[in-house]
Amino acid sequence: MFLSQKDFLQAKGTTLSSVKLVLIFELLANAACSNSLPAPAISLAPKMRSQVLKRTVDILCQSPPGHTGSTFLLYKERQLIDSRTFSPEQSLAQFTLRGITTQNLTIYCCQYQSQQSGVPIYSIMSQYLSLMEEAPSVLPKPLMSVDPPGGSVLVGQTLSFRCTASQAPRQPEAFLLLKDGRVFFRHAAPAGLEESFTLKPVQGKEGGFYSCVYQARLPSQDIVNSTASDPVYITVSDSLAAPSLVRLPSAMQSASSVTVKCVGSPSYPGALFNLYRLGAAHPLSSLRATAAQHGVRFILPDPTGEYQCQYAVNLGQEWRESARSLPILIDPPGHSVPTEPSTPASHIDWALVAGSVSAGVLFVAILAILVFLLHRKVKLHTEKKRKREEALLWNSLHNMDNIIDFSLRDRCTPAQDGGAEAIAHGDQILGNPPHGTTRHRTSSLSFSGPQAFTTFKSPIP
């Protein structure tokens, strides 16, 4: 019986110890029931272990002491790939494998043939030799953690694994979760150096040994499996996780009744819930949760005594019940319901104080910035208004006409009402000609057109 290629590929990256044990027992049984020659021993040639990933490997097939063979045959899994013929018979044959890559790190076995009285007799198959086990690991093994810690889980709970390749020299291309040496899940193209695998809800058949490996690409473009992580053993209890039963606050129920809430596993929404009086075999009430809920509310028929609840789910073709919840005591009317002790006044929540102070400082800073911006805006507005008023004032002053009449009355014109004498007297003083002389006085300013006026922008001294 040979190990199939599919089974081997599923176990790739892990040890094949369990497979070898099965094959050994089968080969021993075959030897006891036939006239075949005893099985040969298969191994790598000395100093060849470091050459496994260098594409050339020498495999030795040696017959047991006292036995020789004329022909030695080498098998890759269940396919004959090479043979050696000797004359005379020998006890050792060497096979050279070339072109070894990580894709054909598979298992090999051998057998030999001997001539007895001219009749060829074949030996039984040797044990399998795994090149994958002999190849030195170029990728360090990852670390695997499990939740819940310890590996003990109840049916209905969530089981999760985290595989971390923190020492990986290259970015992993895939993570594999192995159960009992077989690939259980494979996540390709991870975003980082770790990957999570989640099983929910646990159905009861998940118990066993789990480990993980990661795959990375070497510079030679070969995909290589890392060494498997340390295994973790998972045990699954047949019981569903027990629900919790709590009494709702008075504000959420009427004054004449008591309401309790039974909450089951989130993995089983829509479960059937039963309410029991403590120690009773039959439920007082049964309710089914909606498809999106994992809890129900019960109105107690008698608001006194101790109560428990339980839920049941349909797993395949059978109903499975959880353990009952812890009992709760409902006090009779007139008794106060115990409440949680209040926090002592002397206790100071420094985290809350620090947060409050930080919030206060931030608020004051924001308020100060707003006041500064508002003050600056008001100041700018006032300055613009003052400049605008000054501009209007100067414009009004510049537009005002200060008119001075430069028309000079002729001094030689006789004055009316005895003014002539005064003029003559003045002329004598000023050295003007006497009245007999005819002279016209004109302004030193002459204008060709109409009489002009001059506007001064500065006061006249």
Tab-separated table of C-alpha atoms in Angstrom, residues 2-461:
chain	number	residue	atom	x	y	z
A	2	PHE	CA	1.434	3.380	-1.011
A	3	LEU	CA	0.680	6.870	0.146
A	4	SER	CA	-1.242	8.762	-2.518
A	5	GLN	CA	0.093	11.962	-3.985
A	6	LYS	CA	-2.970	13.887	-2.812
A	7	ASP	CA	-2.460	12.785	0.761
A	8	PHE	CA	1.195	13.659	0.621
A	9	LEU	CA	0.584	17.106	-0.807
A	10	GLN	CA	-1.902	17.765	1.941
A	11	ALA	CA	0.725	16.824	4.466
A	12	LYS	CA	3.429	18.842	2.739
A	13	GLY	CA	5.468	20.958	5.098
A	14	THR	CA	4.955	18.625	8.048
A	15	THR	CA	6.541	15.443	9.285
A	16	LEU	CA	5.373	12.100	7.976
A	17	SER	CA	6.038	10.125	11.133
A	18	SER	CA	2.462	8.892	11.473
A	19	VAL	CA	2.440	7.825	7.805
A	20	LYS	CA	5.691	5.952	8.266
A	21	LEU	CA	4.371	4.059	11.244
A	22	VAL	CA	1.349	2.891	9.295
A	23	LEU	CA	3.519	1.791	6.389
A	24	ILE	CA	5.911	-0.054	8.684
A	25	PHE	CA	3.109	-2.061	10.203
A	26	GLU	CA	1.709	-2.871	6.781
A	27	LEU	CA	5.093	-3.943	5.458
A	28	LEU	CA	5.733	-6.154	8.463
A	29	ALA	CA	2.376	-7.782	7.941
A	30	ASN	CA	3.176	-8.356	4.266
A	31	ALA	CA	6.519	-9.897	5.162
A	32	ALA	CA	4.903	-12.292	7.581
A	33	CYS	CA	2.374	-13.462	5.015
A	34	SER	CA	4.638	-13.968	1.996
A	35	ASN	CA	7.914	-15.485	0.858
A	36	SER	CA	9.354	-12.109	-0.098
A	37	LEU	CA	12.831	-11.056	0.800
A	38	PRO	CA	13.206	-8.689	3.778
A	39	ALA	CA	12.940	-4.986	3.124
A	40	PRO	CA	16.061	-2.981	2.299
A	41	ALA	CA	17.123	0.222	4.036
A	42	ILE	CA	16.907	3.554	2.220
A	43	SER	CA	18.845	6.678	3.173
A	44	LEU	CA	20.584	9.719	1.828
A	45	ALA	CA	24.235	9.344	0.923
A	46	PRO	CA	26.638	10.837	3.481
A	47	LYS	CA	27.136	14.615	3.198
A	48	MET	CA	24.076	14.827	0.989
A	49	ARG	CA	21.674	16.355	3.481
A	50	SER	CA	22.918	19.856	2.737
A	51	GLN	CA	22.529	19.197	-0.999
A	52	VAL	CA	18.791	18.570	-0.982
A	53	LEU	CA	18.002	22.112	-2.023
A	54	LYS	CA	20.919	22.184	-4.495
A	55	ARG	CA	19.087	20.097	-7.112
A	56	THR	CA	21.230	16.921	-6.865
A	57	VAL	CA	20.716	14.139	-4.307
A	58	ASP	CA	22.229	10.667	-3.922
A	59	ILE	CA	19.987	7.977	-2.376
A	60	LEU	CA	21.337	4.667	-1.080
A	61	CYS	CA	19.338	1.428	-1.109
A	62	GLN	CA	20.975	-1.340	0.932
A	63	SER	CA	19.787	-4.912	1.387
A	64	PRO	CA	19.817	-6.483	4.867
A	65	PRO	CA	22.904	-8.371	6.064
A	66	GLY	CA	23.130	-11.789	4.394
A	67	HIS	CA	21.067	-10.714	1.370
A	68	THR	CA	22.129	-9.410	-2.010
A	69	GLY	CA	20.314	-8.344	-5.131
A	70	SER	CA	20.885	-8.373	-8.824
A	71	THR	CA	18.468	-5.500	-9.444
A	72	PHE	CA	17.593	-2.511	-7.228
A	73	LEU	CA	14.511	-0.429	-7.950
A	74	LEU	CA	13.754	3.148	-6.822
A	75	TYR	CA	10.199	4.468	-6.548
A	76	LYS	CA	8.930	8.000	-6.256
A	77	GLU	CA	5.803	7.553	-4.182
A	78	ARG	CA	4.275	4.668	-6.212
A	79	GLN	CA	6.014	5.230	-9.555
A	80	LEU	CA	9.207	3.414	-10.632
A	81	ILE	CA	11.737	6.047	-11.635
A	82	ASP	CA	15.132	4.274	-11.714
A	83	SER	CA	16.832	0.870	-11.458
A	84	ARG	CA	20.334	-0.579	-11.089
A	85	THR	CA	21.421	-4.057	-12.298
A	86	PHE	CA	24.518	-5.836	-10.985
A	87	SER	CA	26.380	-9.003	-11.882
A	88	PRO	CA	27.318	-10.531	-9.559
A	89	GLU	CA	24.740	-9.509	-7.026
A	90	GLN	CA	25.525	-6.724	-4.607
A	91	SER	CA	24.099	-5.420	-1.354
A	92	LEU	CA	24.173	-1.660	-2.085
A	93	ALA	CA	22.916	0.531	-4.910
A	94	GLN	CA	23.235	4.300	-5.313
A	95	PHE	CA	20.675	6.411	-7.182
A	96	THR	CA	21.356	10.002	-8.232
A	97	LEU	CA	18.414	12.388	-8.483
A	98	ARG	CA	18.909	15.584	-10.455
A	99	GLY	CA	16.696	18.602	-10.899
A	100	ILE	CA	15.377	18.525	-7.324
A	101	THR	CA	13.176	21.510	-6.499
A	102	THR	CA	10.867	22.318	-3.657
A	103	GLN	CA	8.015	21.133	-5.843
A	104	ASN	CA	9.250	17.523	-5.892
A	105	LEU	CA	10.511	17.183	-2.352
A	106	THR	CA	8.418	14.086	-2.018
A	107	ILE	CA	8.837	10.554	-0.635
A	108	TYR	CA	10.879	7.691	-2.075
A	109	CYS	CA	11.220	3.981	-1.392
A	110	CYS	CA	13.180	1.085	-2.908
A	111	GLN	CA	13.272	-2.702	-3.215
A	112	TYR	CA	15.669	-5.285	-4.616
A	113	GLN	CA	15.399	-8.496	-6.644
A	114	SER	CA	17.444	-11.638	-6.191
A	115	GLN	CA	17.740	-14.804	-8.235
A	116	GLN	CA	17.087	-18.038	-6.342
A	117	SER	CA	17.312	-21.233	-8.410
A	118	GLY	CA	16.799	-19.112	-11.511
A	119	VAL	CA	13.572	-17.681	-10.159
A	120	PRO	CA	13.453	-13.884	-9.476
A	121	ILE	CA	12.240	-13.046	-5.998
A	122	TYR	CA	11.446	-9.470	-4.965
A	123	SER	CA	11.829	-7.974	-1.544
A	124	ILE	CA	9.112	-6.021	0.145
A	125	MET	CA	9.235	-2.238	-0.078
A	126	SER	CA	11.544	-0.245	2.152
A	127	GLN	CA	10.335	2.464	4.437
A	128	TYR	CA	9.663	5.791	2.821
A	129	LEU	CA	12.377	8.438	2.751
A	130	SER	CA	11.062	12.002	2.842
A	131	LEU	CA	13.359	14.538	1.238
A	132	MET	CA	11.194	17.179	2.792
A	133	GLU	CA	12.295	16.029	6.240
A	134	GLU	CA	15.916	15.746	5.186
A	135	ALA	CA	16.056	19.152	3.546
A	136	PRO	CA	17.498	21.823	5.806
A	137	SER	CA	14.888	24.470	6.520
A	138	VAL	CA	15.837	27.852	5.149
A	139	LEU	CA	12.791	29.479	6.766
A	140	PRO	CA	12.506	29.579	10.550
A	141	LYS	CA	9.366	28.165	12.094
A	142	PRO	CA	6.506	30.517	12.999
A	143	LEU	CA	4.822	30.949	16.346
A	144	MET	CA	1.191	29.927	16.815
A	145	SER	CA	-1.208	31.018	19.534
A	146	VAL	CA	-4.760	29.838	20.181
A	147	ASP	CA	-7.848	31.451	21.659
A	148	PRO	CA	-9.224	30.395	24.081
A	149	PRO	CA	-5.827	29.907	25.741
A	150	GLY	CA	-5.049	26.362	26.727
A	151	GLY	CA	-6.873	24.851	23.758
A	152	SER	CA	-10.000	23.757	25.641
A	153	VAL	CA	-13.180	24.861	23.873
A	154	LEU	CA	-16.886	24.164	24.168
A	155	VAL	CA	-19.247	23.375	21.336
A	156	GLY	CA	-20.698	26.628	20.069
A	157	GLN	CA	-17.724	28.737	20.999
A	158	THR	CA	-15.315	30.399	18.574
A	159	LEU	CA	-11.872	28.874	18.104
A	160	SER	CA	-9.165	31.003	16.525
A	161	PHE	CA	-5.476	30.565	15.715
A	162	ARG	CA	-2.867	33.213	14.999
A	163	CYS	CA	0.276	32.256	13.051
A	164	THR	CA	3.129	34.788	13.301
A	165	ALA	CA	6.247	34.629	11.124
A	166	SER	CA	8.166	37.418	12.850
A	167	GLN	CA	11.546	35.903	11.913
A	168	ALA	CA	10.722	35.340	8.248
A	169	PRO	CA	13.507	36.672	6.005
A	170	ARG	CA	10.997	37.285	3.216
A	171	GLN	CA	7.369	38.304	2.962
A	172	PRO	CA	5.255	35.119	3.212
A	173	GLU	CA	3.114	34.322	0.203
A	174	ALA	CA	0.699	32.066	2.098
A	175	PHE	CA	-0.070	30.694	5.565
A	176	LEU	CA	-1.307	27.138	6.124
A	177	LEU	CA	-3.106	25.776	9.160
A	178	LEU	CA	-2.476	22.072	9.634
A	179	LYS	CA	-4.609	19.646	11.606
A	180	ASP	CA	-3.019	16.296	12.407
A	181	GLY	CA	-0.462	16.839	9.649
A	182	ARG	CA	-2.968	17.733	6.921
A	183	VAL	CA	-3.735	21.109	5.398
A	184	PHE	CA	-6.856	22.407	7.111
A	185	PHE	CA	-6.914	26.007	5.839
A	186	ARG	CA	-4.763	28.015	3.453
A	187	HIS	CA	-4.754	31.790	3.263
A	188	ALA	CA	-2.875	33.202	0.282
A	189	ALA	CA	-1.408	36.691	-0.176
A	190	PRO	CA	-1.332	37.770	3.471
A	191	ALA	CA	-0.994	41.475	4.221
A	192	GLY	CA	1.805	41.090	6.771
A	193	LEU	CA	3.841	38.648	8.806
A	194	GLU	CA	0.881	37.100	10.600
A	195	GLU	CA	-2.435	35.508	9.738
A	196	SER	CA	-5.494	34.453	11.717
A	197	PHE	CA	-7.635	31.364	11.232
A	198	THR	CA	-11.090	31.331	12.827
A	199	LEU	CA	-13.381	28.344	13.345
A	200	LYS	CA	-16.892	29.232	14.437
A	201	PRO	CA	-19.027	27.877	15.787
A	202	VAL	CA	-17.199	24.803	17.036
A	203	GLN	CA	-19.247	21.745	16.076
A	204	GLY	CA	-17.476	19.104	18.167
A	205	LYS	CA	-15.145	17.508	15.591
A	206	GLU	CA	-12.387	20.094	15.764
A	207	GLY	CA	-10.284	18.345	18.390
A	208	GLY	CA	-6.716	17.339	17.504
A	209	PHE	CA	-3.201	18.657	16.980
A	210	TYR	CA	-2.832	21.952	15.117
A	211	SER	CA	0.246	23.652	13.737
A	212	CYS	CA	0.968	26.211	11.043
A	213	VAL	CA	3.541	26.883	8.346
A	214	TYR	CA	4.150	29.718	5.937
A	215	GLN	CA	5.387	29.714	2.358
A	216	ALA	CA	7.904	32.117	0.857
A	217	ARG	CA	9.641	32.431	-2.504
A	218	LEU	CA	13.410	31.943	-2.654
A	219	PRO	CA	15.678	33.873	-5.028
A	220	SER	CA	15.631	30.767	-7.227
A	221	GLN	CA	11.881	31.382	-7.681
A	222	ASP	CA	11.002	28.227	-5.743
A	223	ILE	CA	8.205	28.258	-3.154
A	224	VAL	CA	9.537	26.864	0.118
A	225	ASN	CA	7.608	25.763	3.198
A	226	SER	CA	8.857	26.828	6.577
A	227	THR	CA	9.342	24.439	9.444
A	228	ALA	CA	6.034	23.727	11.167
A	229	SER	CA	5.270	25.582	14.372
A	230	ASP	CA	5.081	23.817	17.700
A	231	PRO	CA	1.802	21.858	17.768
A	232	VAL	CA	-1.156	22.819	19.948
A	233	TYR	CA	-3.671	20.232	21.109
A	234	ILE	CA	-7.332	21.243	21.016
A	235	THR	CA	-9.963	19.516	23.133
A	236	VAL	CA	-13.651	20.046	22.472
A	237	SER	CA	-16.335	19.468	25.069
A	238	ASP	CA	-19.675	18.173	23.845
A	239	SER	CA	-21.567	20.606	26.067
A	240	LEU	CA	-22.605	23.940	24.665
A	241	ALA	CA	-21.366	27.003	26.515
A	242	ALA	CA	-23.662	27.826	29.430
A	243	PRO	CA	-25.860	30.914	28.994
A	244	SER	CA	-26.125	33.815	31.422
A	245	LEU	CA	-29.323	34.818	33.234
A	246	VAL	CA	-29.717	38.384	34.521
A	247	ARG	CA	-32.565	40.384	36.015
A	248	LEU	CA	-33.479	43.501	34.065
A	249	PRO	CA	-33.569	46.855	35.906
A	250	SER	CA	-36.894	48.089	37.246
A	251	ALA	CA	-37.019	50.844	34.631
A	252	MET	CA	-37.252	48.199	31.889
A	253	GLN	CA	-40.222	46.293	33.323
A	254	SER	CA	-43.651	46.922	34.796
A	255	ALA	CA	-44.168	47.430	38.522
A	256	SER	CA	-46.199	44.231	38.912
A	257	SER	CA	-43.807	41.793	37.159
A	258	VAL	CA	-40.197	40.726	37.083
A	259	THR	CA	-38.361	40.248	33.775
A	260	VAL	CA	-35.134	38.305	33.282
A	261	LYS	CA	-32.963	37.938	30.201
A	262	CYS	CA	-31.218	34.732	29.117
A	263	VAL	CA	-28.246	35.217	26.760
A	264	GLY	CA	-26.661	32.256	24.934
A	265	SER	CA	-23.693	31.798	22.616
A	266	PRO	CA	-23.406	34.426	19.840
A	267	SER	CA	-22.501	31.555	17.515
A	268	TYR	CA	-26.064	30.242	17.647
A	269	PRO	CA	-28.616	32.945	16.889
A	270	GLY	CA	-32.205	31.790	16.806
A	271	ALA	CA	-31.731	29.134	19.524
A	272	LEU	CA	-34.558	27.722	21.653
A	273	PHE	CA	-34.408	28.998	25.264
A	274	ASN	CA	-35.982	27.349	28.333
A	275	LEU	CA	-36.581	28.861	31.777
A	276	TYR	CA	-36.399	26.580	34.820
A	277	ARG	CA	-37.003	26.938	38.493
A	278	LEU	CA	-33.881	25.767	40.297
A	279	GLY	CA	-33.820	21.967	40.468
A	280	ALA	CA	-36.885	21.469	38.230
A	281	ALA	CA	-36.776	18.938	35.395
A	282	HIS	CA	-39.363	20.651	33.179
A	283	PRO	CA	-39.194	24.245	31.938
A	284	LEU	CA	-41.601	26.925	33.106
A	285	SER	CA	-41.479	28.692	29.753
A	286	SER	CA	-39.856	28.288	26.336
A	287	LEU	CA	-39.070	30.993	23.795
A	288	ARG	CA	-37.200	30.969	20.491
A	289	ALA	CA	-34.867	33.852	19.708
A	290	THR	CA	-35.148	35.665	16.420
A	291	ALA	CA	-32.776	34.780	13.608
A	292	ALA	CA	-30.507	37.721	14.483
A	293	GLN	CA	-30.605	37.401	18.289
A	294	HIS	CA	-28.972	35.024	20.754
A	295	GLY	CA	-31.030	35.961	23.813
A	296	VAL	CA	-34.654	36.200	24.992
A	297	ARG	CA	-36.610	37.790	27.857
A	298	PHE	CA	-38.822	35.884	30.256
A	299	ILE	CA	-41.552	37.368	32.473
A	300	LEU	CA	-41.466	35.331	35.677
A	301	PRO	CA	-44.811	33.787	36.639
A	302	ASP	CA	-43.843	33.960	40.305
A	303	PRO	CA	-41.491	36.817	41.225
A	304	THR	CA	-39.828	34.856	44.028
A	305	GLY	CA	-37.345	32.004	44.197
A	306	GLU	CA	-34.301	30.914	42.180
A	307	TYR	CA	-34.283	30.450	38.422
A	308	GLN	CA	-32.026	29.065	35.689
A	309	CYS	CA	-32.128	29.049	31.897
A	310	GLN	CA	-30.830	26.845	29.113
A	311	TYR	CA	-30.726	26.931	25.318
A	312	ALA	CA	-30.796	24.220	22.657
A	313	VAL	CA	-29.622	24.251	19.046
A	314	ASN	CA	-30.131	21.929	16.113
A	315	LEU	CA	-26.742	20.596	14.985
A	316	GLY	CA	-27.297	18.603	11.861
A	317	GLN	CA	-29.870	15.950	12.670
A	318	GLU	CA	-29.836	16.212	16.461
A	319	TRP	CA	-30.692	18.752	19.119
A	320	ARG	CA	-27.972	19.640	21.581
A	321	GLU	CA	-28.615	21.370	24.873
A	322	SER	CA	-26.281	23.671	26.737
A	323	ALA	CA	-25.490	23.478	30.396
A	324	ARG	CA	-27.849	25.456	32.630
A	325	SER	CA	-26.923	28.962	33.681
A	326	LEU	CA	-25.940	29.930	37.184
A	327	PRO	CA	-29.070	30.425	39.283
A	328	ILE	CA	-30.282	33.878	40.259
A	329	LEU	CA	-32.380	34.673	43.339
A	330	ILE	CA	-35.494	36.764	42.915
A	331	ASP	CA	-36.383	38.427	46.245
A	332	PRO	CA	-40.005	38.501	47.415
A	333	PRO	CA	-41.907	41.806	47.325
A	334	GLY	CA	-40.801	44.288	49.956
A	335	HIS	CA	-37.165	43.148	49.871
A	336	SER	CA	-34.640	45.408	48.329
A	337	VAL	CA	-32.591	44.129	45.451
A	338	PRO	CA	-28.888	44.281	46.256
A	339	THR	CA	-27.017	46.751	44.170
A	340	GLU	CA	-23.398	47.133	43.359
A	341	PRO	CA	-21.442	48.927	46.069
A	342	SER	CA	-20.846	52.553	45.324
A	343	THR	CA	-17.395	53.854	44.725
A	344	PRO	CA	-15.881	55.326	47.917
A	345	ALA	CA	-15.800	59.093	47.976
A	346	SER	CA	-12.112	59.035	48.789
A	347	HIS	CA	-11.327	57.219	45.574
A	348	ILE	CA	-10.103	59.552	42.853
A	349	ASP	CA	-10.147	58.517	39.269
A	350	TRP	CA	-6.973	60.224	38.147
A	351	ALA	CA	-7.505	59.246	34.548
A	352	LEU	CA	-10.875	61.010	34.586
A	353	VAL	CA	-9.356	64.047	36.293
A	354	ALA	CA	-6.556	64.241	33.745
A	355	GLY	CA	-9.011	63.951	30.905
A	356	SER	CA	-11.219	66.684	32.361
A	357	VAL	CA	-8.268	69.024	32.852
A	358	SER	CA	-7.085	68.399	29.307
A	359	ALA	CA	-10.554	69.121	27.959
A	360	GLY	CA	-10.743	72.323	30.032
A	361	VAL	CA	-7.346	73.542	28.826
A	362	LEU	CA	-8.290	72.812	25.242
A	363	PHE	CA	-11.576	74.691	25.632
A	364	VAL	CA	-9.846	77.757	27.145
A	365	ALA	CA	-7.230	77.736	24.375
A	366	ILE	CA	-9.892	77.605	21.672
A	367	LEU	CA	-11.853	80.398	23.412
A	368	ALA	CA	-8.728	82.596	23.646
A	369	ILE	CA	-7.990	82.116	19.954
A	370	LEU	CA	-11.563	83.054	19.043
A	371	VAL	CA	-11.425	86.208	21.232
A	372	PHE	CA	-8.103	87.238	19.673
A	373	LEU	CA	-9.414	86.779	16.153
A	374	LEU	CA	-12.610	88.722	16.974
A	375	HIS	CA	-10.643	91.582	18.574
A	376	ARG	CA	-8.343	91.794	15.578
A	377	LYS	CA	-11.262	91.901	13.196
A	378	VAL	CA	-12.979	94.678	15.169
A	379	LYS	CA	-9.730	96.673	15.291
A	380	LEU	CA	-9.243	96.382	11.535
A	381	HIS	CA	-12.834	97.437	10.951
A	382	THR	CA	-12.412	100.500	13.209
A	383	GLU	CA	-9.178	101.512	11.467
A	384	LYS	CA	-10.806	101.256	8.052
A	385	LYS	CA	-13.748	103.363	9.254
A	386	ARG	CA	-11.451	106.095	10.637
A	387	LYS	CA	-9.450	106.291	7.408
A	388	ARG	CA	-12.656	106.473	5.406
A	389	GLU	CA	-13.959	109.394	7.520
A	390	GLU	CA	-10.645	111.280	7.182
A	391	ALA	CA	-10.745	110.834	3.429
A	392	LEU	CA	-14.273	112.239	3.298
A	393	LEU	CA	-13.210	115.254	5.425
A	394	TRP	CA	-10.233	116.107	3.238
A	395	ASN	CA	-12.302	115.734	0.118
A	396	SER	CA	-14.860	118.194	1.477
A	397	LEU	CA	-12.091	120.678	2.328
A	398	HIS	CA	-10.482	120.362	-1.083
A	399	ASN	CA	-13.771	120.979	-2.819
A	400	MET	CA	-14.546	124.169	-0.851
A	401	ASP	CA	-14.008	127.429	-3.022
A	402	ASN	CA	-12.058	130.239	-1.269
A	403	ILE	CA	-12.745	133.240	-3.593
A	404	ILE	CA	-10.754	136.492	-3.373
A	405	ASP	CA	-11.743	139.519	-5.472
A	406	PHE	CA	-8.671	140.961	-7.153
A	407	SER	CA	-10.577	143.725	-8.959
A	408	LEU	CA	-8.933	147.052	-7.810
A	409	ARG	CA	-10.880	150.203	-7.905
A	410	ASP	CA	-9.053	153.043	-9.781
A	411	ARG	CA	-7.622	155.535	-7.347
A	412	CYS	CA	-7.861	158.291	-9.957
A	413	THR	CA	-11.611	158.016	-10.128
A	414	PRO	CA	-13.153	160.806	-8.162
A	415	ALA	CA	-14.763	159.701	-5.024
A	416	GLN	CA	-18.227	160.575	-4.212
A	417	ASP	CA	-19.290	162.526	-1.167
A	418	GLY	CA	-16.015	164.350	-0.546
A	419	GLY	CA	-13.843	161.391	-1.049
A	420	ALA	CA	-11.692	163.196	-3.555
A	421	GLU	CA	-9.889	165.195	-0.946
A	422	ALA	CA	-8.970	162.164	0.960
A	423	ILE	CA	-7.689	160.522	-2.155
A	424	ALA	CA	-5.620	163.540	-3.095
A	425	HIS	CA	-4.130	163.684	0.325
A	426	GLY	CA	-3.272	160.093	0.088
A	427	ASP	CA	-1.645	160.573	-3.258
A	428	GLN	CA	0.583	163.224	-1.913
A	429	ILE	CA	1.729	160.933	0.786
A	430	LEU	CA	2.346	158.103	-1.600
A	431	GLY	CA	4.021	160.323	-4.177
A	432	ASN	CA	1.320	159.881	-6.727
A	433	PRO	CA	0.850	162.428	-9.471
A	434	PRO	CA	-1.577	165.199	-8.863
A	435	HIS	CA	-5.109	165.152	-10.090
A	436	GLY	CA	-4.370	166.798	-13.315
A	437	THR	CA	-2.558	163.838	-14.539
A	438	THR	CA	-4.587	161.121	-16.179
A	439	ARG	CA	-3.502	157.625	-15.283
A	440	HIS	CA	-5.380	154.389	-15.081
A	441	ARG	CA	-4.568	151.944	-12.279
A	442	THR	CA	-4.976	148.347	-13.109
A	443	SER	CA	-4.382	145.233	-11.201
A	444	SER	CA	-1.074	143.597	-11.601
A	445	LEU	CA	-3.061	140.560	-12.674
A	446	SER	CA	-4.530	140.741	-16.118
A	447	PHE	CA	-7.078	138.317	-17.513
A	448	SER	CA	-8.033	138.005	-21.146
A	449	GLY	CA	-11.363	136.550	-20.461
A	450	PRO	CA	-13.969	136.895	-17.799
A	451	GLN	CA	-12.846	137.785	-14.345
A	452	ALA	CA	-11.096	134.840	-12.805
A	453	PHE	CA	-11.022	133.550	-9.264
A	454	THR	CA	-8.312	131.707	-7.514
A	455	THR	CA	-8.837	128.893	-4.982
A	456	PHE	CA	-6.165	128.446	-2.360
A	457	LYS	CA	-5.642	125.134	-0.686
A	458	SER	CA	-3.718	126.686	2.167
A	459	PRO	CA	-4.691	129.564	4.387
A	460	ILE	CA	-3.701	133.077	3.264
A	461	PRO	CA	-1.279	134.655	5.709
